[in-house]
């Protein structure tokens, strides 16, 4: 099924590999995603030898190992996805700029949630986290795919109307999976605590305003994707991330719009996105937000 006019084109898929098991799973997940998109897959290994003092022999050894790793990754992908167009790229640069450069303006970058060398467990300052934090195109961190089961649901986190573009990406992902789309709005009750204490009669009005934001996004998505099964839910909680983590148990993909709070790194990561990268039960897709609308995040 092709997307409605004006819906986002999902673009090509780029996956970073380093020889680790999570990177291998990420490569296979990326291959399945590229197949769904009917797009090519580029497998990238970044050796990070530029700018380092290494002997010619060491550089040759690293290069040889990197090219062998790429051959093995491509063979594993082609064994399961024989019709997929697969290319490989060996880079002497660091992983983050290598993957961003390969993605260009429209590609989606896929990485595992942990790995060897550059792709370690996603902790603050790791390559994987920096990749997501500085993203200018969509980034998918593959998590929670060990059980191999599918739910038939794509989940989109919606805060307000600024997340309409994020919801569009989620709708396209649901389309190519022949899945349903769940729009989930979570509002932190502590944000309105001052108002609630002094104006208890306005609690219902505050809740109604949050539901209004969600339904506005739902109506736009329904208008652009009339054949898509779209569900919209609003929940209040003390923690946005906690609700989204639990909801991710019942989704094949969680799509979030990147936003930033003071003190967090890069234009994409705030508190909730940071937590989801560590704890989600399904792959997490971050959609960078451009221009206005980079509001704070709970």
Tab-separated table of C-alpha atoms in Angstrom, residues 8-243:
chain	number	residue	atom	x	y	z
A	8	UNK	CA	6.732	11.104	4.341
A	9	UNK	CA	8.889	8.941	2.118
A	10	UNK	CA	10.694	6.526	4.409
A	11	UNK	CA	13.892	6.441	2.330
A	12	UNK	CA	16.772	3.979	2.213
A	13	UNK	CA	18.067	2.028	5.213
A	14	UNK	CA	21.610	2.187	6.600
A	15	UNK	CA	22.778	-0.123	9.387
A	16	UNK	CA	25.970	0.038	11.423
A	17	UNK	CA	27.746	-3.225	12.268
A	18	UNK	CA	30.742	-3.996	14.477
A	19	UNK	CA	30.741	-7.779	14.828
A	20	UNK	CA	28.611	-7.904	17.972
A	21	UNK	CA	25.459	-10.008	18.332
A	22	UNK	CA	23.165	-6.968	18.817
A	23	UNK	CA	24.624	-5.463	15.625
A	24	UNK	CA	23.937	-8.727	13.782
A	25	UNK	CA	20.306	-8.614	14.951
A	26	UNK	CA	20.109	-4.969	13.960
A	27	UNK	CA	21.371	-5.833	10.465
A	28	UNK	CA	18.676	-8.487	10.014
A	29	UNK	CA	16.008	-6.152	11.385
A	30	UNK	CA	17.220	-3.431	9.010
A	31	UNK	CA	17.048	-5.891	6.116
A	32	UNK	CA	13.423	-6.669	6.955
A	33	UNK	CA	12.699	-2.930	7.158
A	34	UNK	CA	14.370	-2.271	3.791
A	35	UNK	CA	12.335	-5.113	2.266
A	36	UNK	CA	9.106	-3.600	3.600
A	37	UNK	CA	10.111	-0.209	2.183
A	38	UNK	CA	11.208	-1.731	-1.148
A	39	UNK	CA	14.470	0.173	-0.725
A	40	UNK	CA	18.173	-0.777	-0.726
A	41	UNK	CA	20.140	-1.629	2.401
A	42	UNK	CA	23.635	-0.270	3.044
A	43	UNK	CA	25.729	-2.018	5.707
A	44	UNK	CA	28.400	0.234	7.205
A	45	UNK	CA	31.448	-0.564	9.299
A	46	UNK	CA	33.446	2.374	10.649
A	47	UNK	CA	37.006	1.453	11.642
A	48	UNK	CA	37.790	4.858	13.186
A	49	UNK	CA	41.439	4.821	12.088
A	50	UNK	CA	41.595	8.377	10.749
A	51	UNK	CA	43.390	10.736	13.073
A	52	UNK	CA	44.920	7.924	15.129
A	53	UNK	CA	48.611	7.114	15.224
A	54	UNK	CA	48.774	3.605	13.794
A	55	UNK	CA	51.363	1.727	11.837
A	56	UNK	CA	50.659	0.857	8.226
A	57	UNK	CA	50.528	-2.786	9.270
A	58	UNK	CA	47.921	-2.082	11.944
A	59	UNK	CA	45.774	-0.069	9.544
A	60	UNK	CA	45.925	-2.874	6.996
A	61	UNK	CA	44.956	-5.419	9.637
A	62	UNK	CA	41.991	-3.317	10.790
A	63	UNK	CA	40.920	-2.743	7.202
A	64	UNK	CA	41.083	-6.429	6.351
A	65	UNK	CA	39.060	-7.383	9.425
A	66	UNK	CA	36.487	-4.690	8.663
A	67	UNK	CA	35.961	-5.784	5.079
A	68	UNK	CA	35.610	-9.416	6.209
A	69	UNK	CA	33.026	-8.348	8.792
A	70	UNK	CA	31.051	-6.577	6.056
A	71	UNK	CA	31.185	-9.632	3.790
A	72	UNK	CA	29.871	-11.824	6.592
A	73	UNK	CA	27.089	-9.383	7.463
A	74	UNK	CA	26.020	-9.065	3.827
A	75	UNK	CA	26.035	-12.846	3.395
A	76	UNK	CA	23.850	-13.312	6.499
A	77	UNK	CA	21.366	-10.737	5.218
A	78	UNK	CA	21.274	-12.098	1.670
A	79	UNK	CA	20.702	-15.622	2.973
A	80	UNK	CA	17.382	-14.520	4.491
A	81	UNK	CA	16.474	-11.716	2.056
A	82	UNK	CA	17.648	-12.947	-1.332
A	83	UNK	CA	15.834	-10.281	-3.356
A	84	UNK	CA	17.163	-7.334	-1.367
A	85	UNK	CA	19.703	-4.972	-2.945
A	86	UNK	CA	22.577	-4.872	-0.427
A	87	UNK	CA	25.687	-2.705	-0.536
A	88	UNK	CA	28.522	-2.384	1.970
A	89	UNK	CA	30.678	0.554	2.977
A	90	UNK	CA	33.951	0.522	4.882
A	91	UNK	CA	34.838	3.834	6.506
A	92	UNK	CA	38.079	4.926	8.133
A	93	UNK	CA	36.186	7.645	10.019
A	94	UNK	CA	34.401	7.395	13.368
A	95	UNK	CA	31.007	5.624	13.444
A	96	UNK	CA	28.765	8.648	14.064
A	97	UNK	CA	29.900	10.855	11.153
A	98	UNK	CA	30.205	7.791	8.910
A	99	UNK	CA	26.595	6.751	9.459
A	100	UNK	CA	25.231	10.282	9.215
A	101	UNK	CA	27.186	10.841	5.988
A	102	UNK	CA	25.906	7.623	4.423
A	103	UNK	CA	22.324	8.424	5.407
A	104	UNK	CA	22.525	11.781	3.638
A	105	UNK	CA	19.316	13.804	3.661
A	106	UNK	CA	16.725	11.021	3.610
A	107	UNK	CA	18.172	7.750	4.841
A	108	UNK	CA	17.198	5.986	8.072
A	109	UNK	CA	20.070	4.834	10.282
A	110	UNK	CA	19.656	1.585	12.238
A	111	UNK	CA	21.903	0.484	15.110
A	112	UNK	CA	21.829	-2.165	17.807
A	113	UNK	CA	21.304	-1.153	21.408
A	114	UNK	CA	24.795	-2.305	22.388
A	115	UNK	CA	27.897	-3.700	20.759
A	116	UNK	CA	31.659	-3.927	20.576
A	117	UNK	CA	33.974	-0.953	20.274
A	118	UNK	CA	31.950	2.051	19.176
A	119	UNK	CA	28.505	0.494	19.672
A	120	UNK	CA	28.622	-0.215	23.385
A	121	UNK	CA	25.659	-0.386	25.715
A	122	UNK	CA	23.686	2.812	25.289
A	123	UNK	CA	24.975	4.906	28.159
A	124	UNK	CA	25.524	8.645	28.173
A	125	UNK	CA	28.429	9.484	25.887
A	126	UNK	CA	28.353	6.219	23.906
A	127	UNK	CA	28.464	6.268	20.105
A	128	UNK	CA	24.923	4.912	19.804
A	129	UNK	CA	23.521	7.611	22.047
A	130	UNK	CA	25.501	10.345	20.287
A	131	UNK	CA	24.205	9.077	16.963
A	132	UNK	CA	20.627	9.472	18.133
A	133	UNK	CA	21.311	12.781	19.881
A	134	UNK	CA	22.731	14.435	16.772
A	135	UNK	CA	20.326	12.893	14.286
A	136	UNK	CA	19.179	14.950	11.315
A	137	UNK	CA	17.385	11.991	9.699
A	138	UNK	CA	15.422	9.176	11.397
A	139	UNK	CA	17.387	6.830	13.666
A	140	UNK	CA	16.153	3.423	14.819
A	141	UNK	CA	17.671	1.709	17.852
A	142	UNK	CA	16.840	-2.000	17.728
A	143	UNK	CA	15.693	-3.305	21.085
A	144	UNK	CA	13.421	-6.075	22.342
A	145	UNK	CA	13.427	-8.300	19.257
A	146	UNK	CA	14.676	-11.483	20.931
A	147	UNK	CA	11.286	-13.243	21.159
A	148	UNK	CA	10.572	-12.813	17.441
A	149	UNK	CA	6.828	-12.276	17.975
A	150	UNK	CA	4.908	-9.489	16.235
A	151	UNK	CA	2.020	-7.534	17.721
A	152	UNK	CA	0.735	-5.896	14.550
A	153	UNK	CA	0.861	-2.479	16.230
A	154	UNK	CA	3.003	0.595	15.608
A	155	UNK	CA	3.044	2.971	18.573
A	156	UNK	CA	3.538	6.728	18.238
A	157	UNK	CA	4.188	9.031	21.190
A	158	UNK	CA	2.216	12.256	20.720
A	159	UNK	CA	2.615	15.293	22.960
A	160	UNK	CA	0.897	17.960	20.858
A	161	UNK	CA	0.235	19.042	17.277
A	162	UNK	CA	3.969	19.485	16.682
A	163	UNK	CA	4.176	15.671	16.677
A	164	UNK	CA	1.951	15.358	13.602
A	165	UNK	CA	4.978	14.694	11.386
A	166	UNK	CA	6.150	12.006	13.783
A	167	UNK	CA	2.666	10.458	13.624
A	168	UNK	CA	2.866	10.526	9.819
A	169	UNK	CA	6.082	8.500	9.925
A	170	UNK	CA	4.429	6.058	12.303
A	171	UNK	CA	1.434	5.797	9.972
A	172	UNK	CA	3.696	4.973	7.031
A	173	UNK	CA	5.470	2.354	9.137
A	174	UNK	CA	2.093	0.866	10.056
A	175	UNK	CA	1.043	0.853	6.397
A	176	UNK	CA	4.051	-1.088	5.160
A	177	UNK	CA	3.600	-3.596	8.008
A	178	UNK	CA	-0.162	-3.878	7.396
A	179	UNK	CA	-0.448	-3.056	11.086
A	180	UNK	CA	-2.615	-0.749	13.162
A	181	UNK	CA	-1.413	2.563	14.593
A	182	UNK	CA	-1.752	3.534	18.238
A	183	UNK	CA	-1.309	7.215	19.104
A	184	UNK	CA	-0.475	7.587	22.786
A	185	UNK	CA	-0.481	10.920	24.616
A	186	UNK	CA	0.887	10.894	28.166
A	187	UNK	CA	0.647	14.015	30.273
A	188	UNK	CA	2.553	14.507	33.481
A	189	UNK	CA	0.098	15.529	36.200
A	190	UNK	CA	2.887	17.344	38.036
A	191	UNK	CA	3.094	19.862	35.182
A	192	UNK	CA	-0.298	21.212	36.201
A	193	UNK	CA	0.127	20.708	39.960
A	194	UNK	CA	0.247	24.425	40.724
A	195	UNK	CA	-2.974	25.023	38.827
A	196	UNK	CA	-4.672	21.989	40.347
A	197	UNK	CA	-3.949	23.070	43.904
A	198	UNK	CA	-5.557	26.482	43.451
A	199	UNK	CA	-8.178	25.654	40.821
A	200	UNK	CA	-9.465	22.152	41.423
A	201	UNK	CA	-12.497	22.820	39.239
A	202	UNK	CA	-10.194	23.151	36.231
A	203	UNK	CA	-8.790	19.612	36.414
A	204	UNK	CA	-11.356	18.360	33.908
A	205	UNK	CA	-10.618	21.287	31.604
A	206	UNK	CA	-6.871	20.576	31.777
A	207	UNK	CA	-7.466	16.922	30.906
A	208	UNK	CA	-9.731	17.988	28.066
A	209	UNK	CA	-7.026	20.205	26.609
A	210	UNK	CA	-4.594	17.278	26.514
A	211	UNK	CA	-7.188	15.071	24.815
A	212	UNK	CA	-7.837	17.867	22.297
A	213	UNK	CA	-4.163	17.865	21.239
A	214	UNK	CA	-4.281	14.104	20.703
A	215	UNK	CA	-7.552	14.103	18.778
A	216	UNK	CA	-6.313	16.900	16.517
A	217	UNK	CA	-3.372	14.697	15.490
A	218	UNK	CA	-5.632	11.657	15.092
A	219	UNK	CA	-8.009	13.546	12.791
A	220	UNK	CA	-5.121	14.712	10.605
A	221	UNK	CA	-3.714	11.186	10.337
A	222	UNK	CA	-7.124	9.685	9.625
A	223	UNK	CA	-7.656	12.230	6.869
A	224	UNK	CA	-4.304	11.416	5.247
A	225	UNK	CA	-4.443	7.631	5.834
A	226	UNK	CA	-8.168	6.781	5.593
A	227	UNK	CA	-7.588	3.025	5.277
A	228	UNK	CA	-5.398	2.803	8.389
A	229	UNK	CA	-6.766	1.516	11.697
A	230	UNK	CA	-5.890	4.332	14.123
A	231	UNK	CA	-6.427	4.217	17.887
A	232	UNK	CA	-5.813	7.218	20.147
A	233	UNK	CA	-5.305	7.000	23.913
A	234	UNK	CA	-4.523	9.649	26.525
A	235	UNK	CA	-3.113	8.779	29.926
A	236	UNK	CA	-1.988	10.826	32.899
A	237	UNK	CA	0.984	9.714	34.951
A	238	UNK	CA	3.847	10.910	37.125
A	239	UNK	CA	6.269	9.641	34.477
A	240	UNK	CA	5.832	9.843	30.716
A	241	UNK	CA	8.676	7.403	30.089
A	242	UNK	CA	7.206	4.756	32.391
A	243	UNK	CA	3.909	4.651	30.498
